[in-house]
PDB file of N, CA, C and O in Angstrom:
ATOM      1  N   MET A   1      19.174  14.974  34.042  1.00  0.00           N
ATOM      2  CA  MET A   1      18.366  13.795  33.801  1.00  0.00           C
ATOM      3  C   MET A   1      17.071  13.874  34.594  1.00  0.00           C
ATOM      4  O   MET A   1      17.054  14.371  35.698  1.00  0.00           O
ATOM      5  N   ASN A   2      16.033  13.318  34.013  1.00  0.00           N
ATOM      6  CA  ASN A   2      14.718  13.335  34.637  1.00  0.00           C
ATOM      7  C   ASN A   2      14.333  11.977  35.206  1.00  0.00           C
ATOM      8  O   ASN A   2      13.180  11.614  35.214  1.00  0.00           O
ATOM      9  N   ILE A   3      15.302  11.238  35.698  1.00  0.00           N
ATOM     10  CA  ILE A   3      14.993   9.907  36.232  1.00  0.00           C
ATOM     11  C   ILE A   3      14.178  10.071  37.507  1.00  0.00           C
ATOM     12  O   ILE A   3      14.579  10.755  38.432  1.00  0.00           O
ATOM     13  N   GLY A   4      13.038   9.440  37.530  1.00  0.00           N
ATOM     14  CA  GLY A   4      12.176   9.491  38.695  1.00  0.00           C
ATOM     15  C   GLY A   4      11.289  10.718  38.751  1.00  0.00           C
ATOM     16  O   GLY A   4      10.433  10.818  39.597  1.00  0.00           O
ATOM     17  N   LYS A   5      11.523  11.681  37.883  1.00  0.00           N
ATOM     18  CA  LYS A   5      10.696  12.886  37.877  1.00  0.00           C
ATOM     19  C   LYS A   5       9.604  12.741  36.839  1.00  0.00           C
ATOM     20  O   LYS A   5       9.785  12.136  35.805  1.00  0.00           O
ATOM     21  N   LYS A   6       8.469  13.338  37.136  1.00  0.00           N
ATOM     22  CA  LYS A   6       7.358  13.306  36.195  1.00  0.00           C
ATOM     23  C   LYS A   6       7.516  14.442  35.205  1.00  0.00           C
ATOM     24  O   LYS A   6       7.714  15.579  35.594  1.00  0.00           O
ATOM     25  N   THR A   7       7.438  14.108  33.944  1.00  0.00           N
ATOM     26  CA  THR A   7       7.503  15.129  32.919  1.00  0.00           C
ATOM     27  C   THR A   7       6.086  15.533  32.538  1.00  0.00           C
ATOM     28  O   THR A   7       5.112  14.925  32.965  1.00  0.00           O
ATOM     29  N   SER A   8       5.988  16.559  31.728  1.00  0.00           N
ATOM     30  CA  SER A   8       4.666  17.004  31.307  1.00  0.00           C
ATOM     31  C   SER A   8       3.963  15.945  30.464  1.00  0.00           C
ATOM     32  O   SER A   8       2.752  15.825  30.481  1.00  0.00           O
ATOM     33  N   LEU A   9       4.753  15.134  29.723  1.00  0.00           N
ATOM     34  CA  LEU A   9       4.148  14.054  28.929  1.00  0.00           C
ATOM     35  C   LEU A   9       3.529  12.994  29.828  1.00  0.00           C
ATOM     36  O   LEU A   9       2.471  12.458  29.530  1.00  0.00           O
ATOM     37  N   ASN A  10       4.199  12.682  30.934  1.00  0.00           N
ATOM     38  CA  ASN A  10       3.632  11.695  31.861  1.00  0.00           C
ATOM     39  C   ASN A  10       2.306  12.173  32.420  1.00  0.00           C
ATOM     40  O   ASN A  10       1.390  11.390  32.626  1.00  0.00           O
ATOM     41  N   LYS A  11       2.203  13.464  32.693  1.00  0.00           N
ATOM     42  CA  LYS A  11       0.967  14.004  33.238  1.00  0.00           C
ATOM     43  C   LYS A  11      -0.174  13.876  32.232  1.00  0.00           C
ATOM     44  O   LYS A  11      -1.318  13.722  32.607  1.00  0.00           O
ATOM     45  N   ILE A  12       0.162  13.944  30.956  1.00  0.00           N
ATOM     46  CA  ILE A  12      -0.861  13.814  29.916  1.00  0.00           C
ATOM     47  C   ILE A  12      -1.252  12.363  29.722  1.00  0.00           C
ATOM     48  O   ILE A  12      -2.428  12.027  29.638  1.00  0.00           O
ATOM     49  N   TYR A  13      -0.268  11.469  29.650  1.00  0.00           N
ATOM     50  CA  TYR A  13      -0.540  10.083  29.299  1.00  0.00           C
ATOM     51  C   TYR A  13      -1.102   9.259  30.456  1.00  0.00           C
ATOM     52  O   TYR A  13      -1.850   8.335  30.237  1.00  0.00           O
ATOM     53  N   GLU A  14      -0.749   9.562  31.701  1.00  0.00           N
ATOM     54  CA  GLU A  14      -1.227   8.749  32.817  1.00  0.00           C
ATOM     55  C   GLU A  14      -2.755   8.733  32.924  1.00  0.00           C
ATOM     56  O   GLU A  14      -3.340   7.671  33.065  1.00  0.00           O
ATOM     57  N   PRO A  15      -3.437   9.885  32.859  1.00  0.00           N
ATOM     58  CA  PRO A  15      -4.908   9.818  32.907  1.00  0.00           C
ATOM     59  C   PRO A  15      -5.500   9.052  31.730  1.00  0.00           C
ATOM     60  O   PRO A  15      -6.485   8.337  31.890  1.00  0.00           O
ATOM     61  N   GLN A  16      -4.885   9.184  30.559  1.00  0.00           N
ATOM     62  CA  GLN A  16      -5.391   8.452  29.395  1.00  0.00           C
ATOM     63  C   GLN A  16      -5.213   6.960  29.590  1.00  0.00           C
ATOM     64  O   GLN A  16      -6.085   6.174  29.239  1.00  0.00           O
ATOM     65  N   GLN A  17      -4.083   6.559  30.154  1.00  0.00           N
ATOM     66  CA  GLN A  17      -3.845   5.138  30.381  1.00  0.00           C
ATOM     67  C   GLN A  17      -4.815   4.590  31.426  1.00  0.00           C
ATOM     68  O   GLN A  17      -5.312   3.478  31.302  1.00  0.00           O
ATOM     69  N   LEU A  18      -5.092   5.388  32.468  1.00  0.00           N
ATOM     70  CA  LEU A  18      -6.054   4.939  33.479  1.00  0.00           C
ATOM     71  C   LEU A  18      -7.448   4.817  32.882  1.00  0.00           C
ATOM     72  O   LEU A  18      -8.172   3.872  33.165  1.00  0.00           O
ATOM     73  N   THR A  19      -7.815   5.773  32.041  1.00  0.00           N
ATOM     74  CA  THR A  19      -9.123   5.718  31.383  1.00  0.00           C
ATOM     75  C   THR A  19      -9.207   4.505  30.472  1.00  0.00           C
ATOM     76  O   THR A  19     -10.219   3.801  30.452  1.00  0.00           O
ATOM     77  N   LEU A  20      -8.143   4.231  29.712  1.00  0.00           N
ATOM     78  CA  LEU A  20      -8.126   3.082  28.815  1.00  0.00           C
ATOM     79  C   LEU A  20      -8.243   1.782  29.609  1.00  0.00           C
ATOM     80  O   LEU A  20      -8.970   0.878  29.223  1.00  0.00           O
ATOM     81  N   LYS A  21      -7.541   1.708  30.745  1.00  0.00           N
ATOM     82  CA  LYS A  21      -7.609   0.502  31.574  1.00  0.00           C
ATOM     83  C   LYS A  21      -9.026   0.316  32.137  1.00  0.00           C
ATOM     84  O   LYS A  21      -9.538  -0.794  32.169  1.00  0.00           O
ATOM     85  N   LYS A  22      -9.661   1.413  32.553  1.00  0.00           N
ATOM     86  CA  LYS A  22     -11.037   1.325  33.036  1.00  0.00           C
ATOM     87  C   LYS A  22     -11.968   0.858  31.926  1.00  0.00           C
ATOM     88  O   LYS A  22     -12.849   0.029  32.152  1.00  0.00           O
ATOM     89  N   ASN A  23     -11.776   1.395  30.711  1.00  0.00           N
ATOM     90  CA  ASN A  23     -12.609   0.989  29.576  1.00  0.00           C
ATOM     91  C   ASN A  23     -12.460  -0.490  29.303  1.00  0.00           C
ATOM     92  O   ASN A  23     -13.438  -1.185  29.068  1.00  0.00           O
ATOM     93  N   LYS A  24     -11.222  -0.982  29.320  1.00  0.00           N
ATOM     94  CA  LYS A  24     -10.996  -2.398  29.043  1.00  0.00           C
ATOM     95  C   LYS A  24     -11.674  -3.272  30.084  1.00  0.00           C
ATOM     96  O   LYS A  24     -12.266  -4.297  29.751  1.00  0.00           O
ATOM     97  N   ASN A  25     -11.616  -2.868  31.347  1.00  0.00           N
ATOM     98  CA  ASN A  25     -12.289  -3.643  32.391  1.00  0.00           C
ATOM     99  C   ASN A  25     -13.799  -3.558  32.236  1.00  0.00           C
ATOM    100  O   ASN A  25     -14.504  -4.546  32.446  1.00  0.00           O
ATOM    101  N   ASN A  26     -14.308  -2.396  31.889  1.00  0.00           N
ATOM    102  CA  ASN A  26     -15.751  -2.246  31.692  1.00  0.00           C
ATOM    103  C   ASN A  26     -16.226  -3.017  30.470  1.00  0.00           C
ATOM    104  O   ASN A  26     -17.323  -3.558  30.473  1.00  0.00           O
ATOM    105  N   TRP A  27     -15.418  -3.039  29.423  1.00  0.00           N
ATOM    106  CA  TRP A  27     -15.804  -3.751  28.199  1.00  0.00           C
ATOM    107  C   TRP A  27     -16.036  -5.223  28.474  1.00  0.00           C
ATOM    108  O   TRP A  27     -17.003  -5.814  28.008  1.00  0.00           O
ATOM    109  N   LYS A  28     -15.126  -5.849  29.203  1.00  0.00           N
ATOM    110  CA  LYS A  28     -15.280  -7.299  29.402  1.00  0.00           C
ATOM    111  C   LYS A  28     -16.436  -7.625  30.332  1.00  0.00           C
ATOM    112  O   LYS A  28     -16.961  -8.715  30.296  1.00  0.00           O
ATOM    113  N   GLN A  29     -16.849  -6.679  31.181  1.00  0.00           N
ATOM    114  CA  GLN A  29     -17.979  -6.921  32.073  1.00  0.00           C
ATOM    115  C   GLN A  29     -19.321  -6.553  31.450  1.00  0.00           C
ATOM    116  O   GLN A  29     -20.359  -6.952  31.937  1.00  0.00           O
ATOM    117  N   ASP A  30     -19.297  -5.790  30.356  1.00  0.00           N
ATOM    118  CA  ASP A  30     -20.531  -5.332  29.712  1.00  0.00           C
ATOM    119  C   ASP A  30     -21.202  -6.497  28.977  1.00  0.00           C
ATOM    120  O   ASP A  30     -20.619  -7.069  28.057  1.00  0.00           O
ATOM    121  N   PRO A  31     -22.419  -6.863  29.344  1.00  0.00           N
ATOM    122  CA  PRO A  31     -23.081  -7.994  28.685  1.00  0.00           C
ATOM    123  C   PRO A  31     -23.382  -7.743  27.207  1.00  0.00           C
ATOM    124  O   PRO A  31     -23.553  -8.697  26.453  1.00  0.00           O
ATOM    125  N   ASP A  32     -23.412  -6.480  26.788  1.00  0.00           N
ATOM    126  CA  ASP A  32     -23.657  -6.189  25.374  1.00  0.00           C
ATOM    127  C   ASP A  32     -22.490  -6.602  24.487  1.00  0.00           C
ATOM    128  O   ASP A  32     -22.642  -6.721  23.273  1.00  0.00           O
ATOM    129  N   ASN A  33     -21.311  -6.815  25.070  1.00  0.00           N
ATOM    130  CA  ASN A  33     -20.133  -7.222  24.303  1.00  0.00           C
ATOM    131  C   ASN A  33     -19.993  -8.742  24.212  1.00  0.00           C
ATOM    132  O   ASN A  33     -19.022  -9.227  23.648  1.00  0.00           O
ATOM    133  N   TRP A  34     -20.940  -9.465  24.769  1.00  0.00           N
ATOM    134  CA  TRP A  34     -20.874 -10.922  24.757  1.00  0.00           C
ATOM    135  C   TRP A  34     -22.092 -11.462  24.018  1.00  0.00           C
ATOM    136  O   TRP A  34     -23.222 -11.246  24.420  1.00  0.00           O
ATOM    137  N   VAL A  35     -21.850 -12.163  22.927  1.00  0.00           N
ATOM    138  CA  VAL A  35     -22.928 -12.769  22.146  1.00  0.00           C
ATOM    139  C   VAL A  35     -23.249 -14.113  22.797  1.00  0.00           C
ATOM    140  O   VAL A  35     -22.376 -14.959  22.954  1.00  0.00           O
ATOM    141  N   TRP A  36     -24.507 -14.285  23.184  1.00  0.00           N
ATOM    142  CA  TRP A  36     -24.988 -15.490  23.870  1.00  0.00           C
ATOM    143  C   TRP A  36     -24.204 -15.769  25.160  1.00  0.00           C
ATOM    144  O   TRP A  36     -24.175 -16.899  25.635  1.00  0.00           O
ATOM    145  N   GLY A  37     -23.533 -14.774  25.681  1.00  0.00           N
ATOM    146  CA  GLY A  37     -22.761 -14.941  26.908  1.00  0.00           C
ATOM    147  C   GLY A  37     -21.473 -15.719  26.733  1.00  0.00           C
ATOM    148  O   GLY A  37     -20.755 -15.945  27.691  1.00  0.00           O
ATOM    149  N   LEU A  38     -21.142 -16.112  25.504  1.00  0.00           N
ATOM    150  CA  LEU A  38     -19.957 -16.937  25.253  1.00  0.00           C
ATOM    151  C   LEU A  38     -18.905 -16.264  24.373  1.00  0.00           C
ATOM    152  O   LEU A  38     -17.714 -16.451  24.580  1.00  0.00           O
ATOM    153  N   PHE A  39     -19.354 -15.537  23.367  1.00  0.00           N
ATOM    154  CA  PHE A  39     -18.446 -14.989  22.367  1.00  0.00           C
ATOM    155  C   PHE A  39     -18.269 -13.487  22.570  1.00  0.00           C
ATOM    156  O   PHE A  39     -19.241 -12.740  22.563  1.00  0.00           O
ATOM    157  N   TYR A  40     -17.012 -13.060  22.741  1.00  0.00           N
ATOM    158  CA  TYR A  40     -16.712 -11.647  22.957  1.00  0.00           C
ATOM    159  C   TYR A  40     -16.683 -10.937  21.614  1.00  0.00           C
ATOM    160  O   TYR A  40     -15.950 -11.330  20.711  1.00  0.00           O
ATOM    161  N   TYR A  41     -17.486  -9.873  21.480  1.00  0.00           N
ATOM    162  CA  TYR A  41     -17.568  -9.119  20.224  1.00  0.00           C
ATOM    163  C   TYR A  41     -17.624  -7.638  20.564  1.00  0.00           C
ATOM    164  O   TYR A  41     -18.665  -7.118  20.979  1.00  0.00           O
ATOM    165  N   ASN A  42     -16.475  -6.958  20.428  1.00  0.00           N
ATOM    166  CA  ASN A  42     -16.401  -5.536  20.740  1.00  0.00           C
ATOM    167  C   ASN A  42     -15.502  -4.845  19.709  1.00  0.00           C
ATOM    168  O   ASN A  42     -14.283  -4.945  19.790  1.00  0.00           O
ATOM    169  N   PRO A  43     -16.077  -4.130  18.748  1.00  0.00           N
ATOM    170  CA  PRO A  43     -15.279  -3.454  17.723  1.00  0.00           C
ATOM    171  C   PRO A  43     -14.375  -2.352  18.278  1.00  0.00           C
ATOM    172  O   PRO A  43     -13.370  -2.020  17.663  1.00  0.00           O
ATOM    173  N   GLU A  44     -14.702  -1.797  19.442  1.00  0.00           N
ATOM    174  CA  GLU A  44     -13.867  -0.752  20.027  1.00  0.00           C
ATOM    175  C   GLU A  44     -12.597  -1.311  20.646  1.00  0.00           C
ATOM    176  O   GLU A  44     -11.608  -0.605  20.782  1.00  0.00           O
ATOM    177  N   ASP A  45     -12.614  -2.559  21.033  1.00  0.00           N
ATOM    178  CA  ASP A  45     -11.477  -3.206  21.677  1.00  0.00           C
ATOM    179  C   ASP A  45     -10.565  -3.772  20.600  1.00  0.00           C
ATOM    180  O   ASP A  45     -10.952  -4.656  19.847  1.00  0.00           O
ATOM    181  N   LYS A  46      -9.344  -3.281  20.521  1.00  0.00           N
ATOM    182  CA  LYS A  46      -8.406  -3.696  19.470  1.00  0.00           C
ATOM    183  C   LYS A  46      -7.550  -4.897  19.873  1.00  0.00           C
ATOM    184  O   LYS A  46      -6.734  -5.368  19.101  1.00  0.00           O
ATOM    185  N   ARG A  47      -7.744  -5.403  21.083  1.00  0.00           N
ATOM    186  CA  ARG A  47      -6.949  -6.558  21.511  1.00  0.00           C
ATOM    187  C   ARG A  47      -7.400  -7.813  20.760  1.00  0.00           C
ATOM    188  O   ARG A  47      -8.582  -8.005  20.500  1.00  0.00           O
ATOM    189  N   ILE A  48      -6.436  -8.650  20.423  1.00  0.00           N
ATOM    190  CA  ILE A  48      -6.753  -9.904  19.742  1.00  0.00           C
ATOM    191  C   ILE A  48      -7.283 -10.921  20.752  1.00  0.00           C
ATOM    192  O   ILE A  48      -8.274 -11.595  20.508  1.00  0.00           O
ATOM    193  N   PHE A  49      -6.626 -11.023  21.889  1.00  0.00           N
ATOM    194  CA  PHE A  49      -7.023 -11.965  22.931  1.00  0.00           C
ATOM    195  C   PHE A  49      -7.304 -11.208  24.232  1.00  0.00           C
ATOM    196  O   PHE A  49      -6.430 -11.089  25.085  1.00  0.00           O
ATOM    197  N   PRO A  50      -8.508 -10.704  24.416  1.00  0.00           N
ATOM    198  CA  PRO A  50      -8.839 -10.057  25.694  1.00  0.00           C
ATOM    199  C   PRO A  50      -9.093 -11.106  26.770  1.00  0.00           C
ATOM    200  O   PRO A  50      -9.416 -12.259  26.457  1.00  0.00           O
ATOM    201  N   PRO A  51      -8.953 -10.736  28.035  1.00  0.00           N
ATOM    202  CA  PRO A  51      -9.233 -11.709  29.100  1.00  0.00           C
ATOM    203  C   PRO A  51     -10.720 -12.022  29.185  1.00  0.00           C
ATOM    204  O   PRO A  51     -11.565 -11.221  28.807  1.00  0.00           O
ATOM    205  N   LYS A  52     -11.017 -13.216  29.671  1.00  0.00           N
ATOM    206  CA  LYS A  52     -12.411 -13.607  29.861  1.00  0.00           C
ATOM    207  C   LYS A  52     -13.001 -12.818  31.020  1.00  0.00           C
ATOM    208  O   LYS A  52     -12.297 -12.111  31.736  1.00  0.00           O
ATOM    209  N   ARG A  53     -14.290 -12.940  31.217  1.00  0.00           N
ATOM    210  CA  ARG A  53     -14.952 -12.214  32.307  1.00  0.00           C
ATOM    211  C   ARG A  53     -14.302 -12.531  33.635  1.00  0.00           C
ATOM    212  O   ARG A  53     -14.092 -11.665  34.467  1.00  0.00           O
ATOM    213  N   ILE A  54     -14.015 -13.789  33.856  1.00  0.00           N
ATOM    214  CA  ILE A  54     -13.291 -14.220  35.056  1.00  0.00           C
ATOM    215  C   ILE A  54     -11.868 -14.485  34.607  1.00  0.00           C
ATOM    216  O   ILE A  54     -11.601 -15.448  33.889  1.00  0.00           O
ATOM    217  N   LYS A  55     -10.945 -13.597  35.005  1.00  0.00           N
ATOM    218  CA  LYS A  55      -9.604 -13.643  34.413  1.00  0.00           C
ATOM    219  C   LYS A  55      -8.850 -14.939  34.714  1.00  0.00           C
ATOM    220  O   LYS A  55      -7.935 -15.289  33.986  1.00  0.00           O
ATOM    221  N   GLU A  56      -9.228 -15.661  35.749  1.00  0.00           N
ATOM    222  CA  GLU A  56      -8.560 -16.932  36.050  1.00  0.00           C
ATOM    223  C   GLU A  56      -8.829 -17.989  34.979  1.00  0.00           C
ATOM    224  O   GLU A  56      -8.140 -18.986  34.892  1.00  0.00           O
ATOM    225  N   PHE A  57      -9.869 -17.778  34.161  1.00  0.00           N
ATOM    226  CA  PHE A  57     -10.205 -18.736  33.107  1.00  0.00           C
ATOM    227  C   PHE A  57      -9.417 -18.513  31.831  1.00  0.00           C
ATOM    228  O   PHE A  57      -9.603 -19.228  30.853  1.00  0.00           O
ATOM    229  N   GLY A  58      -8.559 -17.493  31.798  1.00  0.00           N
ATOM    230  CA  GLY A  58      -7.701 -17.283  30.633  1.00  0.00           C
ATOM    231  C   GLY A  58      -8.209 -16.179  29.723  1.00  0.00           C
ATOM    232  O   GLY A  58      -8.772 -15.197  30.164  1.00  0.00           O
ATOM    233  N   TRP A  59      -8.007 -16.377  28.421  1.00  0.00           N
ATOM    234  CA  TRP A  59      -8.345 -15.371  27.432  1.00  0.00           C
ATOM    235  C   TRP A  59      -9.364 -15.920  26.448  1.00  0.00           C
ATOM    236  O   TRP A  59      -9.573 -17.118  26.350  1.00  0.00           O
ATOM    237  N   THR A  60      -9.946 -15.013  25.707  1.00  0.00           N
ATOM    238  CA  THR A  60     -10.885 -15.381  24.661  1.00  0.00           C
ATOM    239  C   THR A  60     -10.514 -14.641  23.388  1.00  0.00           C
ATOM    240  O   THR A  60      -9.569 -13.859  23.375  1.00  0.00           O
ATOM    241  N   ILE A  61     -11.242 -14.876  22.335  1.00  0.00           N
ATOM    242  CA  ILE A  61     -10.991 -14.218  21.056  1.00  0.00           C
ATOM    243  C   ILE A  61     -11.999 -13.086  20.896  1.00  0.00           C
ATOM    244  O   ILE A  61     -13.182 -13.267  21.169  1.00  0.00           O
ATOM    245  N   ASN A  62     -11.518 -11.942  20.443  1.00  0.00           N
ATOM    246  CA  ASN A  62     -12.415 -10.831  20.130  1.00  0.00           C
ATOM    247  C   ASN A  62     -12.875 -11.025  18.686  1.00  0.00           C
ATOM    248  O   ASN A  62     -12.149 -10.737  17.746  1.00  0.00           O
ATOM    249  N   PHE A  63     -14.077 -11.511  18.505  1.00  0.00           N
ATOM    250  CA  PHE A  63     -14.572 -11.830  17.169  1.00  0.00           C
ATOM    251  C   PHE A  63     -14.857 -10.597  16.333  1.00  0.00           C
ATOM    252  O   PHE A  63     -15.107 -10.708  15.138  1.00  0.00           O
ATOM    253  N   ALA A  64     -14.804  -9.402  16.920  1.00  0.00           N
ATOM    254  CA  ALA A  64     -14.965  -8.162  16.157  1.00  0.00           C
ATOM    255  C   ALA A  64     -13.648  -7.725  15.519  1.00  0.00           C
ATOM    256  O   ALA A  64     -13.639  -6.888  14.632  1.00  0.00           O
ATOM    257  N   ASN A  65     -12.558  -8.318  15.951  1.00  0.00           N
ATOM    258  CA  ASN A  65     -11.242  -7.986  15.406  1.00  0.00           C
ATOM    259  C   ASN A  65     -10.908  -8.991  14.299  1.00  0.00           C
ATOM    260  O   ASN A  65     -10.763 -10.185  14.564  1.00  0.00           O
ATOM    261  N   PRO A  66     -10.775  -8.522  13.034  1.00  0.00           N
ATOM    262  CA  PRO A  66     -10.516  -9.462  11.935  1.00  0.00           C
ATOM    263  C   PRO A  66      -9.202 -10.218  12.097  1.00  0.00           C
ATOM    264  O   PRO A  66      -9.093 -11.364  11.659  1.00  0.00           O
ATOM    265  N   ASN A  67      -8.220  -9.625  12.767  1.00  0.00           N
ATOM    266  CA  ASN A  67      -6.947 -10.313  12.975  1.00  0.00           C
ATOM    267  C   ASN A  67      -7.114 -11.521  13.886  1.00  0.00           C
ATOM    268  O   ASN A  67      -6.489 -12.563  13.673  1.00  0.00           O
ATOM    269  N   SER A  68      -7.945 -11.405  14.893  1.00  0.00           N
ATOM    270  CA  SER A  68      -8.130 -12.528  15.807  1.00  0.00           C
ATOM    271  C   SER A  68      -8.890 -13.669  15.136  1.00  0.00           C
ATOM    272  O   SER A  68      -8.593 -14.836  15.356  1.00  0.00           O
ATOM    273  N   VAL A  69      -9.860 -13.329  14.305  1.00  0.00           N
ATOM    274  CA  VAL A  69     -10.605 -14.367  13.581  1.00  0.00           C
ATOM    275  C   VAL A  69      -9.675 -15.082  12.605  1.00  0.00           C
ATOM    276  O   VAL A  69      -9.675 -16.311  12.513  1.00  0.00           O
ATOM    277  N   PHE A  70      -8.846 -14.324  11.896  1.00  0.00           N
ATOM    278  CA  PHE A  70      -7.883 -14.917  10.963  1.00  0.00           C
ATOM    279  C   PHE A  70      -6.923 -15.839  11.708  1.00  0.00           C
ATOM    280  O   PHE A  70      -6.658 -16.966  11.274  1.00  0.00           O
ATOM    281  N   LEU A  71      -6.405 -15.370  12.848  1.00  0.00           N
ATOM    282  CA  LEU A  71      -5.474 -16.181  13.628  1.00  0.00           C
ATOM    283  C   LEU A  71      -6.142 -17.470  14.118  1.00  0.00           C
ATOM    284  O   LEU A  71      -5.535 -18.539  14.093  1.00  0.00           O
ATOM    285  N   CYS A  72      -7.390 -17.383  14.499  1.00  0.00           N
ATOM    286  CA  CYS A  72      -8.130 -18.557  14.955  1.00  0.00           C
ATOM    287  C   CYS A  72      -8.307 -19.570  13.818  1.00  0.00           C
ATOM    288  O   CYS A  72      -8.118 -20.764  14.005  1.00  0.00           O
ATOM    289  N   VAL A  73      -8.659 -19.083  12.635  1.00  0.00           N
ATOM    290  CA  VAL A  73      -8.832 -19.969  11.471  1.00  0.00           C
ATOM    291  C   VAL A  73      -7.510 -20.637  11.106  1.00  0.00           C
ATOM    292  O   VAL A  73      -7.459 -21.842  10.839  1.00  0.00           O
ATOM    293  N   VAL A  74      -6.418 -19.868  11.125  1.00  0.00           N
ATOM    294  CA  VAL A  74      -5.096 -20.433  10.814  1.00  0.00           C
ATOM    295  C   VAL A  74      -4.730 -21.502  11.835  1.00  0.00           C
ATOM    296  O   VAL A  74      -4.235 -22.583  11.470  1.00  0.00           O
ATOM    297  N   LEU A  75      -4.989 -21.245  13.101  1.00  0.00           N
ATOM    298  CA  LEU A  75      -4.679 -22.223  14.144  1.00  0.00           C
ATOM    299  C   LEU A  75      -5.480 -23.508  13.948  1.00  0.00           C
ATOM    300  O   LEU A  75      -4.941 -24.607  14.060  1.00  0.00           O
ATOM    301  N   ILE A  76      -6.745 -23.382  13.627  1.00  0.00           N
ATOM    302  CA  ILE A  76      -7.581 -24.563  13.392  1.00  0.00           C
ATOM    303  C   ILE A  76      -7.075 -25.349  12.184  1.00  0.00           C
ATOM    304  O   ILE A  76      -6.994 -26.583  12.220  1.00  0.00           O
ATOM    305  N   LEU A  77      -6.706 -24.652  11.113  1.00  0.00           N
ATOM    306  CA  LEU A  77      -6.178 -25.330   9.926  1.00  0.00           C
ATOM    307  C   LEU A  77      -4.874 -26.059  10.227  1.00  0.00           C
ATOM    308  O   LEU A  77      -4.672 -27.197   9.779  1.00  0.00           O
ATOM    309  N   VAL A  78      -3.994 -25.431  10.985  1.00  0.00           N
ATOM    310  CA  VAL A  78      -2.723 -26.075  11.350  1.00  0.00           C
ATOM    311  C   VAL A  78      -2.990 -27.326  12.175  1.00  0.00           C
ATOM    312  O   VAL A  78      -2.369 -28.382  11.943  1.00  0.00           O
ATOM    313  N   LEU A  79      -3.907 -27.249  13.117  1.00  0.00           N
ATOM    314  CA  LEU A  79      -4.229 -28.418  13.931  1.00  0.00           C
ATOM    315  C   LEU A  79      -4.836 -29.547  13.094  1.00  0.00           C
ATOM    316  O   LEU A  79      -4.529 -30.726  13.309  1.00  0.00           O
ATOM    317  N   MET A  80      -5.681 -29.167  12.125  1.00  0.00           N
ATOM    318  CA  MET A  80      -6.261 -30.196  11.243  1.00  0.00           C
ATOM    319  C   MET A  80      -5.187 -30.857  10.391  1.00  0.00           C
ATOM    320  O   MET A  80      -5.187 -32.086  10.222  1.00  0.00           O
ATOM    321  N   ILE A  81      -4.265 -30.086   9.860  1.00  0.00           N
ATOM    322  CA  ILE A  81      -3.175 -30.635   9.040  1.00  0.00           C
ATOM    323  C   ILE A  81      -2.291 -31.546   9.899  1.00  0.00           C
ATOM    324  O   ILE A  81      -1.904 -32.640   9.449  1.00  0.00           O
ATOM    325  N   LEU A  82      -1.976 -31.123  11.105  1.00  0.00           N
ATOM    326  CA  LEU A  82      -1.149 -31.959  11.984  1.00  0.00           C
ATOM    327  C   LEU A  82      -1.864 -33.248  12.355  1.00  0.00           C
ATOM    328  O   LEU A  82      -1.238 -34.314  12.409  1.00  0.00           O
ATOM    329  N   SER A  83      -3.155 -33.193  12.605  1.00  0.00           N
ATOM    330  CA  SER A  83      -3.873 -34.419  12.973  1.00  0.00           C
ATOM    331  C   SER A  83      -3.948 -35.390  11.785  1.00  0.00           C
ATOM    332  O   SER A  83      -3.907 -36.598  11.977  1.00  0.00           O
ATOM    333  N   GLU A  84      -4.052 -34.861  10.572  1.00  0.00           N
ATOM    334  CA  GLU A  84      -4.078 -35.727   9.395  1.00  0.00           C
ATOM    335  C   GLU A  84      -2.695 -36.343   9.141  1.00  0.00           C
ATOM    336  O   GLU A  84      -2.591 -37.481   8.684  1.00  0.00           O
ATOM    337  N   SER A  85      -1.650 -35.600   9.429  1.00  0.00           N
ATOM    338  CA  SER A  85      -0.301 -36.112   9.176  1.00  0.00           C
ATOM    339  C   SER A  85       0.097 -37.170  10.204  1.00  0.00           C
ATOM    340  O   SER A  85       0.957 -38.008   9.940  1.00  0.00           O
ATOM    341  N   ILE A  86      -0.519 -37.174  11.360  1.00  0.00           N
ATOM    342  CA  ILE A  86      -0.212 -38.161  12.392  1.00  0.00           C
ATOM    343  C   ILE A  86      -0.847 -39.516  12.066  1.00  0.00           C
ATOM    344  O   ILE A  86      -0.314 -40.557  12.393  1.00  0.00           O
ATOM    345  N   LYS A  87      -1.982 -39.503  11.397  1.00  0.00           N
ATOM    346  CA  LYS A  87      -2.689 -40.758  11.079  1.00  0.00           C
ATOM    347  C   LYS A  87      -1.924 -41.639  10.165  1.00  0.00           C
ATOM    348  O   LYS A  87      -1.158 -41.538   9.416  1.00  0.00           O
TER     349      LYS A  87
END
C-alpha cells in the first residue's frame, strides 16, 4: 500500500494544483476581470461562484460563465414567483 507515500501522479498533479490555485487568486485580484469594479467577468475561470475580492464578503457570480447567469436568472424568477404567491 502507498498510504502516506507520494506517487508519481502526485508529483505531476501537485504543481498543477498550486499553479491553478495561484491563477484563481490572481484572477480575482486582476482589475481587468471586474467590469466597473462590481461585476466579475472572466471566461478562463470556470467557477460559477468565485469569491469576491475580499473573501470575507462572500461570493459573486462569474458573468462570463453561462451556467452562473442561468442560475442567477432562475433564482430571480423563483423569488418573484414566491413573492407573488405570498400576496
